[in-house]
Short mmCIF file of C-alpha atoms and ligand atoms in Angstrom, two decimals:
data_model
loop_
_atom_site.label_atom_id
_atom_site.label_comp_id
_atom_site.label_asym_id
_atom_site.label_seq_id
_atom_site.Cartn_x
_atom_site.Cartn_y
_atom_site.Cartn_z
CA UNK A 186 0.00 0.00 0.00
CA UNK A 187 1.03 3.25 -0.94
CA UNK A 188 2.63 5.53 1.87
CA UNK A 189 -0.67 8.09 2.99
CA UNK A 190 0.43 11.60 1.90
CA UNK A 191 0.86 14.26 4.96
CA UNK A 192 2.10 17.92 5.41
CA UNK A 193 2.43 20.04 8.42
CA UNK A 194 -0.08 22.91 8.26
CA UNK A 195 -0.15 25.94 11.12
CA UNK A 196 -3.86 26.50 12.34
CA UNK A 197 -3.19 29.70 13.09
CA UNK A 198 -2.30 30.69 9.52
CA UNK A 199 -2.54 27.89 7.35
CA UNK A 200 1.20 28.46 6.05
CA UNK A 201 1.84 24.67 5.15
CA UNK A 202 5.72 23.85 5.70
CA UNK A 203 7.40 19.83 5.11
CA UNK A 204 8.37 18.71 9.01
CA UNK A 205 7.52 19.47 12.49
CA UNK A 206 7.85 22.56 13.52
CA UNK A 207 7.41 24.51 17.22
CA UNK A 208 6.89 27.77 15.66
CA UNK A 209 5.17 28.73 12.39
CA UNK A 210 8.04 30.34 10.10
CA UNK A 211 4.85 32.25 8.88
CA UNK A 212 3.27 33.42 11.71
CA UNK A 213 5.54 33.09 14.85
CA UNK A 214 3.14 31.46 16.44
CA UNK A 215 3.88 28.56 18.98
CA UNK A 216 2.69 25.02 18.81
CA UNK A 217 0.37 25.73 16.28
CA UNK A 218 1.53 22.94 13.96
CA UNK A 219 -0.43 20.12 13.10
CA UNK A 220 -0.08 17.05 10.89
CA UNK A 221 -2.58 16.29 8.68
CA UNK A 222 -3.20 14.08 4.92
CA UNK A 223 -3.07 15.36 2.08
CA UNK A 224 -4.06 14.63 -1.70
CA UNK A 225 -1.59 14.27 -4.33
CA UNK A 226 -3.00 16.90 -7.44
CA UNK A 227 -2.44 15.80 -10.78
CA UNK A 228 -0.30 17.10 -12.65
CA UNK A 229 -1.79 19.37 -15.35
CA UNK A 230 -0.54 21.49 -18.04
CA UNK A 231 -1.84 24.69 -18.63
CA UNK A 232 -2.63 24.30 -21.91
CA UNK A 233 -4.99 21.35 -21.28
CA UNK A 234 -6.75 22.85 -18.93
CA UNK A 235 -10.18 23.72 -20.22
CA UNK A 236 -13.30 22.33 -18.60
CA UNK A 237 -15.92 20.50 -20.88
CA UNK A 238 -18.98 21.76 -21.60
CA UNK A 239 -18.16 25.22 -20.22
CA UNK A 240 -17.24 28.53 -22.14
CA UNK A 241 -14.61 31.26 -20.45
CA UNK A 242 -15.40 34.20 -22.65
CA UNK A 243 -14.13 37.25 -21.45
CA UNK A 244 -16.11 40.12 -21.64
CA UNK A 245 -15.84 43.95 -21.76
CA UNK A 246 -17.63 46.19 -19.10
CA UNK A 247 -20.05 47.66 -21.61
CA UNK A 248 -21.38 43.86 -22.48
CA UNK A 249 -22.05 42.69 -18.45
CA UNK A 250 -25.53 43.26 -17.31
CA UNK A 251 -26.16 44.54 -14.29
CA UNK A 252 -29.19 43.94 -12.43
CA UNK A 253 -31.19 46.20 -9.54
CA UNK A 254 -32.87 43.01 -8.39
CA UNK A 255 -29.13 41.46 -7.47
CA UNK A 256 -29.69 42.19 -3.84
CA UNK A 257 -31.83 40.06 -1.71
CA UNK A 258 -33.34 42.25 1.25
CA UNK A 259 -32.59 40.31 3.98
CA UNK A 260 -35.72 42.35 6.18
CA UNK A 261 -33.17 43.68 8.52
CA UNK A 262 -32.43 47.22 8.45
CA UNK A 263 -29.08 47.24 10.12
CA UNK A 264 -27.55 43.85 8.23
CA UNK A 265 -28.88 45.52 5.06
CA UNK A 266 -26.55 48.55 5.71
CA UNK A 267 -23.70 46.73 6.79
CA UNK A 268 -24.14 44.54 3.88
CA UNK A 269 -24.33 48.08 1.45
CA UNK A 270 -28.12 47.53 0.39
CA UNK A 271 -28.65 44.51 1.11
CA UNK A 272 -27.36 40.69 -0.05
CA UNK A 273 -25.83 39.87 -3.19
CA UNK A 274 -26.72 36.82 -5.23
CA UNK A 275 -24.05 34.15 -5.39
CA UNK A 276 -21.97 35.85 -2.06
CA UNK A 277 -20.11 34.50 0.26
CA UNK A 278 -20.33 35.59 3.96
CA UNK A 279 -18.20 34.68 7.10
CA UNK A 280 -20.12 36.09 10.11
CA UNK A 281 -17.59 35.82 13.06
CA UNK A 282 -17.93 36.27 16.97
CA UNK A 283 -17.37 35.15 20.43
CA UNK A 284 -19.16 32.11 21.64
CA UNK A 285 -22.83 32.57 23.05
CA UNK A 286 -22.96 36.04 21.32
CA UNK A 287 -25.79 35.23 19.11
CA UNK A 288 -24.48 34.15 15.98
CA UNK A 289 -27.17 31.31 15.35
CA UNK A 290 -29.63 33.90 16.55
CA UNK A 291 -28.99 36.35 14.22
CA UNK A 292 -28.76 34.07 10.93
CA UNK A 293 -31.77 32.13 12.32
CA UNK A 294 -33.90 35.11 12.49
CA UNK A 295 -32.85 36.19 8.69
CA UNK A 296 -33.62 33.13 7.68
CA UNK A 297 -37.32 33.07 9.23
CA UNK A 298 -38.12 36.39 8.45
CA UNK A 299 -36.79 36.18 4.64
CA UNK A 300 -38.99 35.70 1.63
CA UNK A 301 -36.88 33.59 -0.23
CA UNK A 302 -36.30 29.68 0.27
CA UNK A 303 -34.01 28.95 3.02
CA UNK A 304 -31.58 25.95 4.04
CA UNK A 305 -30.91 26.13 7.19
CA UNK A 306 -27.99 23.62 7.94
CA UNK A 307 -26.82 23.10 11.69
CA UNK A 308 -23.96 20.82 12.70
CA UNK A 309 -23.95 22.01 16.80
CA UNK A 310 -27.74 21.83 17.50
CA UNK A 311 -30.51 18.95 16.71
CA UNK A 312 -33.45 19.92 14.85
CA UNK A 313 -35.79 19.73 18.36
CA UNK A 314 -33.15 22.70 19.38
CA UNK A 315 -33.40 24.86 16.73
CA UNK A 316 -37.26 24.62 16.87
CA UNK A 317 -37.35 25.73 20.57
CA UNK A 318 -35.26 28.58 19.36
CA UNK A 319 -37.23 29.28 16.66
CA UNK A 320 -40.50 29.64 18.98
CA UNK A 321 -38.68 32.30 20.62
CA UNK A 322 -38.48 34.44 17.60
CA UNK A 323 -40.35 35.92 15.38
CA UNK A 324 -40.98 35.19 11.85
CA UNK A 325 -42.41 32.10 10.34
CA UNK A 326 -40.98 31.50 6.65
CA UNK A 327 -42.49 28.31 5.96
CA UNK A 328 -39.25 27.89 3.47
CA UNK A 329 -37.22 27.45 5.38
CA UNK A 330 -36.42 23.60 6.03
CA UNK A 331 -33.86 22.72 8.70
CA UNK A 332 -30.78 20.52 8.24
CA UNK A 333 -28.77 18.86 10.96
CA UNK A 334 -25.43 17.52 8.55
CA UNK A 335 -21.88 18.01 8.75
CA UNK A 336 -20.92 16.66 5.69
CA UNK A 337 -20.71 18.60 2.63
CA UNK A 338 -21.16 16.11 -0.13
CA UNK A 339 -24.85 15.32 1.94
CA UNK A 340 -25.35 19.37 1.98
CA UNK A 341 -25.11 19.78 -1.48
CA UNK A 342 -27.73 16.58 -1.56
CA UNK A 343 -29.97 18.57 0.16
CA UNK A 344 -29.64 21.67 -1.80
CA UNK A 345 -30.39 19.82 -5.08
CA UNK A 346 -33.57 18.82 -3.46
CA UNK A 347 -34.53 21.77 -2.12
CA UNK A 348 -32.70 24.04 -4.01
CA UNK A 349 -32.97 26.96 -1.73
CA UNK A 350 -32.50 30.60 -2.68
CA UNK A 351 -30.49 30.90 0.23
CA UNK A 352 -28.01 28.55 2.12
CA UNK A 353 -26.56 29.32 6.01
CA UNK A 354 -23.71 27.10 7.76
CA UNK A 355 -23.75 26.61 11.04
CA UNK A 356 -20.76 26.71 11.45
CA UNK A 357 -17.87 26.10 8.55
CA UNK A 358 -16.02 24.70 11.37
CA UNK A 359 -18.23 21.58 11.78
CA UNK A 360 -18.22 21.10 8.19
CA UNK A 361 -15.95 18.12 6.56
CA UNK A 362 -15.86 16.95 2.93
CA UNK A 363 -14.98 13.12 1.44
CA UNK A 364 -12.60 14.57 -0.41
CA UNK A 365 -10.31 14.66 2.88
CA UNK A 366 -10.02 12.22 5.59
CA UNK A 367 -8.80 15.32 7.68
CA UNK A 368 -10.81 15.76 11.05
CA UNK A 369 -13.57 18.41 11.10
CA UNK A 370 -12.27 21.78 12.23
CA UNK A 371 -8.95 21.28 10.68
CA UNK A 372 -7.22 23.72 8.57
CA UNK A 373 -7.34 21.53 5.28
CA UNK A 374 -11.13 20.67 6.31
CA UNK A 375 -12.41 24.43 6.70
CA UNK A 376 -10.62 25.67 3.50
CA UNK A 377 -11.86 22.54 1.48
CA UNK A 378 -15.74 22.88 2.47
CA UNK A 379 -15.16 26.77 1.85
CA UNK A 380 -13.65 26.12 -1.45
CA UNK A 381 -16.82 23.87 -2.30
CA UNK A 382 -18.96 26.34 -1.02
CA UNK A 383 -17.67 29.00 -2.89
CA UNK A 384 -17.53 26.95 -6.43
CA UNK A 385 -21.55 26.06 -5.65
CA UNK A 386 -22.23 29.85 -4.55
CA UNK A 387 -20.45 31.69 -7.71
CA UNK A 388 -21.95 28.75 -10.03
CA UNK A 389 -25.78 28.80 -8.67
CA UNK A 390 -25.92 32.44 -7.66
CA UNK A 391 -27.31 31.14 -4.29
CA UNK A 392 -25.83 33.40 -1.16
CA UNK A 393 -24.11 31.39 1.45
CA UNK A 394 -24.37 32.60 5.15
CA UNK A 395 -21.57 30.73 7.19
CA UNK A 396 -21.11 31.39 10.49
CA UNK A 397 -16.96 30.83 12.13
CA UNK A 398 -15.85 30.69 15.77
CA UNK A 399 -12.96 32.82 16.55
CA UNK A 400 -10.10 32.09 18.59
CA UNK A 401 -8.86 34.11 21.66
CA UNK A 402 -7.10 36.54 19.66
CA UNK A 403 -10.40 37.59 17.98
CA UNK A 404 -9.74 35.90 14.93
CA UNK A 405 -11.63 33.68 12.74
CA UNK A 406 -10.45 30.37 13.90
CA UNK A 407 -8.76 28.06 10.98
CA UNK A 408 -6.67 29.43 7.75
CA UNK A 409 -6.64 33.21 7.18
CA UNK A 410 -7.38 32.18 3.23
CA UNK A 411 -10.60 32.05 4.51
CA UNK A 412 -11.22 35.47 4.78
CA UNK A 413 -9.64 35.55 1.75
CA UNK A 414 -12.27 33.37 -0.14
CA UNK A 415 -15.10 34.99 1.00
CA UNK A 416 -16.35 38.43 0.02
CA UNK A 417 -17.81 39.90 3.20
CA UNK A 418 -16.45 39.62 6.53
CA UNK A 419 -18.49 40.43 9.03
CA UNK A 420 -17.73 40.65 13.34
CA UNK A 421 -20.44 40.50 16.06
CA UNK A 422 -19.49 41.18 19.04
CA UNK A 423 -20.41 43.52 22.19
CA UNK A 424 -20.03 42.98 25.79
CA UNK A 425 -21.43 39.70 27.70
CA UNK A 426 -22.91 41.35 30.15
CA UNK A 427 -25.07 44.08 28.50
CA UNK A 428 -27.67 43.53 25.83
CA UNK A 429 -26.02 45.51 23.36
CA UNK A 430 -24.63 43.53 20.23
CA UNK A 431 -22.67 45.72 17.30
CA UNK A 432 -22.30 43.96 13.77
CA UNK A 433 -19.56 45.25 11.43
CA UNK A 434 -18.08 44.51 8.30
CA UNK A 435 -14.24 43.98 8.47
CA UNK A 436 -14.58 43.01 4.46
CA UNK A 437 -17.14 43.87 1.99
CA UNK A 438 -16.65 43.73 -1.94
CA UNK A 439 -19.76 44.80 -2.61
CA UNK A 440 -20.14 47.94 0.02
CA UNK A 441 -18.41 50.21 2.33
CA UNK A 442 -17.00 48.47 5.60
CA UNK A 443 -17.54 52.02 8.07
CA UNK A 444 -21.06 50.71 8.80
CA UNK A 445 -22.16 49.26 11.84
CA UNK A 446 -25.51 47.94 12.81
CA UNK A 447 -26.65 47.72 16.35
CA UNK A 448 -28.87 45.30 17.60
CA UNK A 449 -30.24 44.56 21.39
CA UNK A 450 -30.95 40.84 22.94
CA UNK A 451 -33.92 40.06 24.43
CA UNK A 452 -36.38 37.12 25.64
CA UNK A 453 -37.73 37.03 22.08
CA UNK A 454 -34.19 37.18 19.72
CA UNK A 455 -32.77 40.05 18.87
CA UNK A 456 -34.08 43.75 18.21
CA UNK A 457 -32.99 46.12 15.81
CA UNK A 458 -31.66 49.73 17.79
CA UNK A 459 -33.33 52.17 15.36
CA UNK A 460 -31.97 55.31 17.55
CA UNK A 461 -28.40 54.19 19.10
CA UNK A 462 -27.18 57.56 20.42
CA UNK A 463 -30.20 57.52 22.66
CA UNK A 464 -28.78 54.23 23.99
CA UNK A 465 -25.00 54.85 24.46
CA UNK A 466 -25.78 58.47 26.20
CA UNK A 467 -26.57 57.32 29.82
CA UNK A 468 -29.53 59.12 31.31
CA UNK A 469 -28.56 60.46 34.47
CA UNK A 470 -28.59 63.65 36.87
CA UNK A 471 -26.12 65.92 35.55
CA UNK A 472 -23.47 66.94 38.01
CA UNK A 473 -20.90 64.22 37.57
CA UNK A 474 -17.61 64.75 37.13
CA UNK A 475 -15.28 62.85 34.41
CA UNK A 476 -18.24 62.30 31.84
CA UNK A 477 -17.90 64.10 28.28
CA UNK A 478 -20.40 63.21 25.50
CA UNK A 479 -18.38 63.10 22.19
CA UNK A 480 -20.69 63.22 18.19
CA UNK A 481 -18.94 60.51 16.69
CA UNK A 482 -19.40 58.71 12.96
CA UNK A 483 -19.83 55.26 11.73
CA UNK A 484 -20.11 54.66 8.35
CA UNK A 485 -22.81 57.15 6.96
CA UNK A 486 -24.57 57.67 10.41
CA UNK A 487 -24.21 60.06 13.52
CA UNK A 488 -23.67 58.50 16.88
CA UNK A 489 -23.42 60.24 19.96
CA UNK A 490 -21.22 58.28 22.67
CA UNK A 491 -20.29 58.87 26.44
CA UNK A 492 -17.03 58.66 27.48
CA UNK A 493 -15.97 58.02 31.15
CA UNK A 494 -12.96 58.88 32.85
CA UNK A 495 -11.62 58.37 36.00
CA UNK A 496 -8.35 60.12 37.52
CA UNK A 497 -7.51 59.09 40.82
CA UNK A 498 -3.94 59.59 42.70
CA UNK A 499 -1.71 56.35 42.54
CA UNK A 500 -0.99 53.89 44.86
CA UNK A 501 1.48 52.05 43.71
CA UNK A 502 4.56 53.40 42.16
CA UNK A 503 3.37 53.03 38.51
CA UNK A 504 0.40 54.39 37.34
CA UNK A 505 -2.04 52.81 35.91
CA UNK A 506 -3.95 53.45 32.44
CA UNK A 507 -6.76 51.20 31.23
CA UNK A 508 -9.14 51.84 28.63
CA UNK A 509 -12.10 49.99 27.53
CA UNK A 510 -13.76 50.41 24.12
CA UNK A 511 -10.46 53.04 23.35
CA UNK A 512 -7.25 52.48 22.02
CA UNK A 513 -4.72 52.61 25.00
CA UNK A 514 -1.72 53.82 23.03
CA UNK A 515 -4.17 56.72 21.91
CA UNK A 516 -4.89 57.65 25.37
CA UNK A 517 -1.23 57.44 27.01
CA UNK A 518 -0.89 60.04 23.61
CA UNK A 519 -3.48 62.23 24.87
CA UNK A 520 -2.40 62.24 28.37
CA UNK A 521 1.22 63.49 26.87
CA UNK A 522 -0.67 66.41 25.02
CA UNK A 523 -2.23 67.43 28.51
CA UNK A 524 0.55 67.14 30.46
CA UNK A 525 2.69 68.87 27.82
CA UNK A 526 0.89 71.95 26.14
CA UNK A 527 -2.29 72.60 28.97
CA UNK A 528 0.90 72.15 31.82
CA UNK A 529 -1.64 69.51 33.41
CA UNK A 530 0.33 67.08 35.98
CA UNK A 531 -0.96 63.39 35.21
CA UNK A 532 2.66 61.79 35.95
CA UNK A 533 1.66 60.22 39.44
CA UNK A 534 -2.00 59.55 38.67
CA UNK A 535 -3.80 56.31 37.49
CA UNK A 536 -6.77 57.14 34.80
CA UNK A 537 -8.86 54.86 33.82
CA UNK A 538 -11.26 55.51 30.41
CA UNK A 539 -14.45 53.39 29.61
CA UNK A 540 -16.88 54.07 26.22
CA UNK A 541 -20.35 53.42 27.85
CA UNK A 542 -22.52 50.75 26.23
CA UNK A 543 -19.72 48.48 25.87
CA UNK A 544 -19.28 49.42 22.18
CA UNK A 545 -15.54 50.68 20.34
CA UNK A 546 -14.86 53.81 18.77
CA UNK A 547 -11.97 54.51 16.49
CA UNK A 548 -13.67 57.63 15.07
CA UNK A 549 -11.09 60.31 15.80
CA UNK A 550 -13.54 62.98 16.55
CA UNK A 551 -13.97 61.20 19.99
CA UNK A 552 -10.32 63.05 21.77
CA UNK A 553 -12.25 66.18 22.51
CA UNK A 554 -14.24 64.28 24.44
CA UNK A 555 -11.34 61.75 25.90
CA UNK A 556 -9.80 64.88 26.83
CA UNK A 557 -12.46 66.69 28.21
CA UNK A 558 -13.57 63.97 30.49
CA UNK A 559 -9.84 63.08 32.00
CA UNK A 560 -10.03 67.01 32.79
CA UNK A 561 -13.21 66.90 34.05
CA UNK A 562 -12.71 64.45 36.18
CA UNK A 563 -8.79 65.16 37.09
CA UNK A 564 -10.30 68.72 38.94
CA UNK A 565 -13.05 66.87 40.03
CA UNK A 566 -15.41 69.60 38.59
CA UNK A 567 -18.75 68.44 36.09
CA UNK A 568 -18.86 69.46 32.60
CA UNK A 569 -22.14 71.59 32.42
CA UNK A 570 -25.47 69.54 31.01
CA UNK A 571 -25.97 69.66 27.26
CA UNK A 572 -22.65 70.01 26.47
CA UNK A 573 -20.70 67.48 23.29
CA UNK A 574 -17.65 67.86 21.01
CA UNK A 575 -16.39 66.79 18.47
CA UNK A 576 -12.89 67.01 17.25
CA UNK A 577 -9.41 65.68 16.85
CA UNK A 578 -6.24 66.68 19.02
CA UNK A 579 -2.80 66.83 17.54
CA UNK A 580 0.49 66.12 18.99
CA UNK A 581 0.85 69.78 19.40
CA UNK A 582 -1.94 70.88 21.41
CA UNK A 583 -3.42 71.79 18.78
CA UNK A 584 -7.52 71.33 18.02
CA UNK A 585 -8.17 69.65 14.35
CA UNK A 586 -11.26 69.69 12.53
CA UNK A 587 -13.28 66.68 11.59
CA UNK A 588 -14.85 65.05 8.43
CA UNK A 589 -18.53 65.79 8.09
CA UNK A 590 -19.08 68.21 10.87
CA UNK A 591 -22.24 69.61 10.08
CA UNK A 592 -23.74 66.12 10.08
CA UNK A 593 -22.51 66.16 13.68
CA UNK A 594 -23.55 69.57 15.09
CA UNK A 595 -27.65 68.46 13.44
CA UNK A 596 -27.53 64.86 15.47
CA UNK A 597 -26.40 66.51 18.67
CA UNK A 598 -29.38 69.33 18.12
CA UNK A 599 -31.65 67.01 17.46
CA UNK A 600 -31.14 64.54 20.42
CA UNK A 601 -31.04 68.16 22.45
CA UNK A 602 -27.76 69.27 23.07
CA UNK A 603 -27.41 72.76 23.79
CA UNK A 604 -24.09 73.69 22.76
CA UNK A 605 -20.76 71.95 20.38
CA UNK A 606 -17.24 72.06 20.83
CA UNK A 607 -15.48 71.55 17.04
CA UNK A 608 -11.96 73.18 16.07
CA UNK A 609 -11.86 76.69 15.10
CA UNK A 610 -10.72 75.46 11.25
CA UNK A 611 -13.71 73.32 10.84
CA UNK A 612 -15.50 73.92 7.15
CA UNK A 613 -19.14 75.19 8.43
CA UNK A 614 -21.33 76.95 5.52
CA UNK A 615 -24.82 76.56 7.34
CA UNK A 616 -25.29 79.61 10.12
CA UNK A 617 -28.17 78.48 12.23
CA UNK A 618 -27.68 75.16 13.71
CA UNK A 619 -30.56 76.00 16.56
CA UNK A 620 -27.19 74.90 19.02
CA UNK A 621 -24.40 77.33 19.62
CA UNK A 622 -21.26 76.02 18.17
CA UNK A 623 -17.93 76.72 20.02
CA UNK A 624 -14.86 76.80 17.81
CA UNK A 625 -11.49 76.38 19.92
CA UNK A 626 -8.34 76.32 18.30
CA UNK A 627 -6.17 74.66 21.23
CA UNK A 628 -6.30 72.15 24.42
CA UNK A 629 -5.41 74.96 26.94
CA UNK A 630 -8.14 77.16 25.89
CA UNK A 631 -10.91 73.95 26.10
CA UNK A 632 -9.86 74.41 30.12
CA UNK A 633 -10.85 77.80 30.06
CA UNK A 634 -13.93 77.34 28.37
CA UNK A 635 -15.37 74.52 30.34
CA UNK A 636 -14.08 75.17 33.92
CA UNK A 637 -13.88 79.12 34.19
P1 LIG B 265 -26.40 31.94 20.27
O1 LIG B 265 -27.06 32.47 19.05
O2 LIG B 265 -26.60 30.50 20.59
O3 LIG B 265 -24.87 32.27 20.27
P2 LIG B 265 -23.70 31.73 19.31
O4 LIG B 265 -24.32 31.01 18.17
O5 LIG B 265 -22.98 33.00 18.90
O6 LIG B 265 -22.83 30.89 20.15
O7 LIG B 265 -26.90 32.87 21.46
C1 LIG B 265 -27.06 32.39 22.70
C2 LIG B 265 -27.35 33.48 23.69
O8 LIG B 265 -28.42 34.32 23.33
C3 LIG B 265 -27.76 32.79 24.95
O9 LIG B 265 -26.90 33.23 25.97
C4 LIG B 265 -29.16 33.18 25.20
C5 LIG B 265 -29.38 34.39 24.36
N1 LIG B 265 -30.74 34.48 23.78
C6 LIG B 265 -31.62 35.43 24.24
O10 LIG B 265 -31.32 36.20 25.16
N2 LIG B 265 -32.86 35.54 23.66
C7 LIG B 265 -33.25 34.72 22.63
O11 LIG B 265 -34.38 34.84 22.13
C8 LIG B 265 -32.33 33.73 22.16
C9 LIG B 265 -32.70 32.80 21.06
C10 LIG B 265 -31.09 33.65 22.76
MG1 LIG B 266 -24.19 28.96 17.75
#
């Protein structure tokens, strides 16, 4: 009998390498290698390589139809924006997240409040499960026929039967194909069920919905060609212990990936959050120190977000920074900046910064804000009531205007702000905003302003 065929292949990365090794060359990461079997591909020559029965004519732009009707609504508002309108026909898409998030929620509830014919295939639950699931949601799309199978070639028996308009994996990881005699999860398994997957997807036009586990890094566990395969990426995450869930697009090749869509768990699935900045701006008496409100953007739409801060003296020698929902090296930046240009002693105190509703901003616009609130807090002295800004601080001191800022000034008016911090160079053409708008050109003179 013929030796069986192996090669070492990193789960971390997929890089593939001929022996043993304790560290991926690719990655650097440790004990991450794992043997598994492989097939030996014939050998072809390019020339010979044409597939019967199938033409490859290339075409130019002017002679490829286009079609309105390409994008499935999927009858939720927020996954149609992250998705850019809505789904495309024959897409692939990798929704990743944390365990017990709500990843079989979500696709669930898509696929029982579609209109089109669903497959609904499940390798982690029985089909008893998923009903009692089911009964807690909303929707009843009586196509859509529930599959507990793991193995591809039985999947795509299914689908011929059905033929669905519309396939979701639960999840790729369970998935394993004939073709392999790898074990389910593994790095040859995942990319071989996504390969198939894809083919039938671009070849039928059908949409495939495939949900991934991620590792602890926050990664989709198994190869990164994954994410290479598939044209939209998407992340849900949001913190286990508040209701809050966020949805975002780390790839799209059919839309922007600045969207976000926010969605709330409850006893009967999840809700769409139709007005966020109501949600993330905590109502409370005013009269606390070391909260700023900050009018932040994702994607196309205005979100107004608390930030928290807390300066307190050290105890131990070091002081400690921490932020949650903010990017730390941003922050120790910021704290420079203070201590620097507004003469503003931080050296020997431990701040700690928190984004309320457990969600993450990377929006720029937010420093003001950052800044504001570690001052605020730091002389122990409130920021008045009705008060939000929104701008960008520069390693001088200096106060930098943002994208968009008129779209920022309206939200804050309309969710009754009384009065905007932006930088004095910010482009405004409209006079009346029905808020007064506060231009400031650097950090010392924000002190002034707020605490005079
Ligand atoms: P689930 O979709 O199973 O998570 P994942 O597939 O990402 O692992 O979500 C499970 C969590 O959602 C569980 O902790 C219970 C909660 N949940 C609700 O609060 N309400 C509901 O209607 C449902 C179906 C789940
Ligand atoms: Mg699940």
């Amino acid at each position: 009998m013929a030796k069986k065929k192996t090669a070492f292949f990193c789960q971390h990365c997929g890089a593939q390498s001929a022996k043993w090794m304790g560290q991926c060359s690719a990655c650097q990461e440790w004990n991450s290698i794992v043997e598994e079997p492989i097939q030996q591909e014939p050998q072809r020559n390019w020339k010979q390589t044409s597939v019967p029965g199938r033409t490859h004519k290339a075409l130019s732009l002017q002679d490829i139809s286009l079609r309105e009707e390409d994008r499935i609504n999927t009858h939720s508002e927020e996954l149609n924006r992250v998705l850019g309108g809505g789904l495309v026909k024959g897409a692939m898409l990798l929704l990743g997240g944390e365990p017990g998030i709500g990843k079989s929620t979500l696709l669930l509830q898509i696929a029982l409040n579609i209109v089109q014919k669903v497959l609904y295939v499940s390798g982690e639950e029985s089909q008893s499960q998923i009903k009692m699931r089911a009964a807690r949601l909303q929707g009843d799309n009586v196509n859509c026929l529930i599959l507990t199978e793991t193995n591809t070639q039985l999947i795509f028996r299914s689908i011929e039967e059905w033929k669905p308009e519309i396939v979701v994996i639960d999840s790729i990881q369970t998935l394993h194909t004939d073709s392999l005699t790898a074990t389910p999860g593994s790095v040859s398994q995942i990319r071989e069920s996504t390969a198939e997957l894809t083919k039938f997807a671009k070849e039928t036009g059908t949409p495939v919905l495939m949900i991934g586990h991620i590792t602890k890094d926050g990664n989709i566990a198994g190869p990164k060609v994954v994410e290479h395969m598939v044209d939209v990426v998407l992340h849900f995450y949001g913190d286990r212990n508040h209701s809050y869930r966020i949805l975002r697009a780390h790839k799209n090749r059919f839309g922007a990936t600045a969207e976000l869509g926010i969605y709330e768990m409850q006893a009967t699935g999840l809700q769409e959050v139709k007005n966020p900045s109501e949600m993330l701006v905590s109502q409370k008496e005013g009269g606390l120190s070391g909260t700023a409100v900050a009018a932040t953007l994702e994607g196309a739409r205005p979100l107004m977000v608390e930030v928290q801060a807390l300066v307190s003296t050290a105890v131990y020698g070091t002081p400690q920074r921490s932020a949650t929902g903010y990017d730390l090296k941003r922050l120790n930046m910021l704290l420079a900046v203070l201590e620097k240009r507004a003469g503003f002693k931080l050296g020997a105190k431990d701040v700690f910064l928190n984004i309320a509703g457990g969600i993450k901003v990377a929006d720029p616009a937010i420093d003001l804000a950052v800044i504001s609130a570690v001052l605020s807090s730091g002389e122990d002295c409130a920021i008045e009531q009705g008060c939000c800004f929104a701008a960008e601080i520069g390693l001088t001191g200096e106060i930098r205007p943002v994208n968009r800022v008129e779209q920022r000034i309206s939200e804050a008016q309309k969710l009754g702000f009384q009065k905007i911090f932006v930088s004095k160079f910010s482009k405004i053409d409209r006079k009346d905003f029905g808020i007064s708008v506060i231009k400031v050109s650097r950090v010392e003179a924000i002190f002034t302003h707020l605490f005079d």
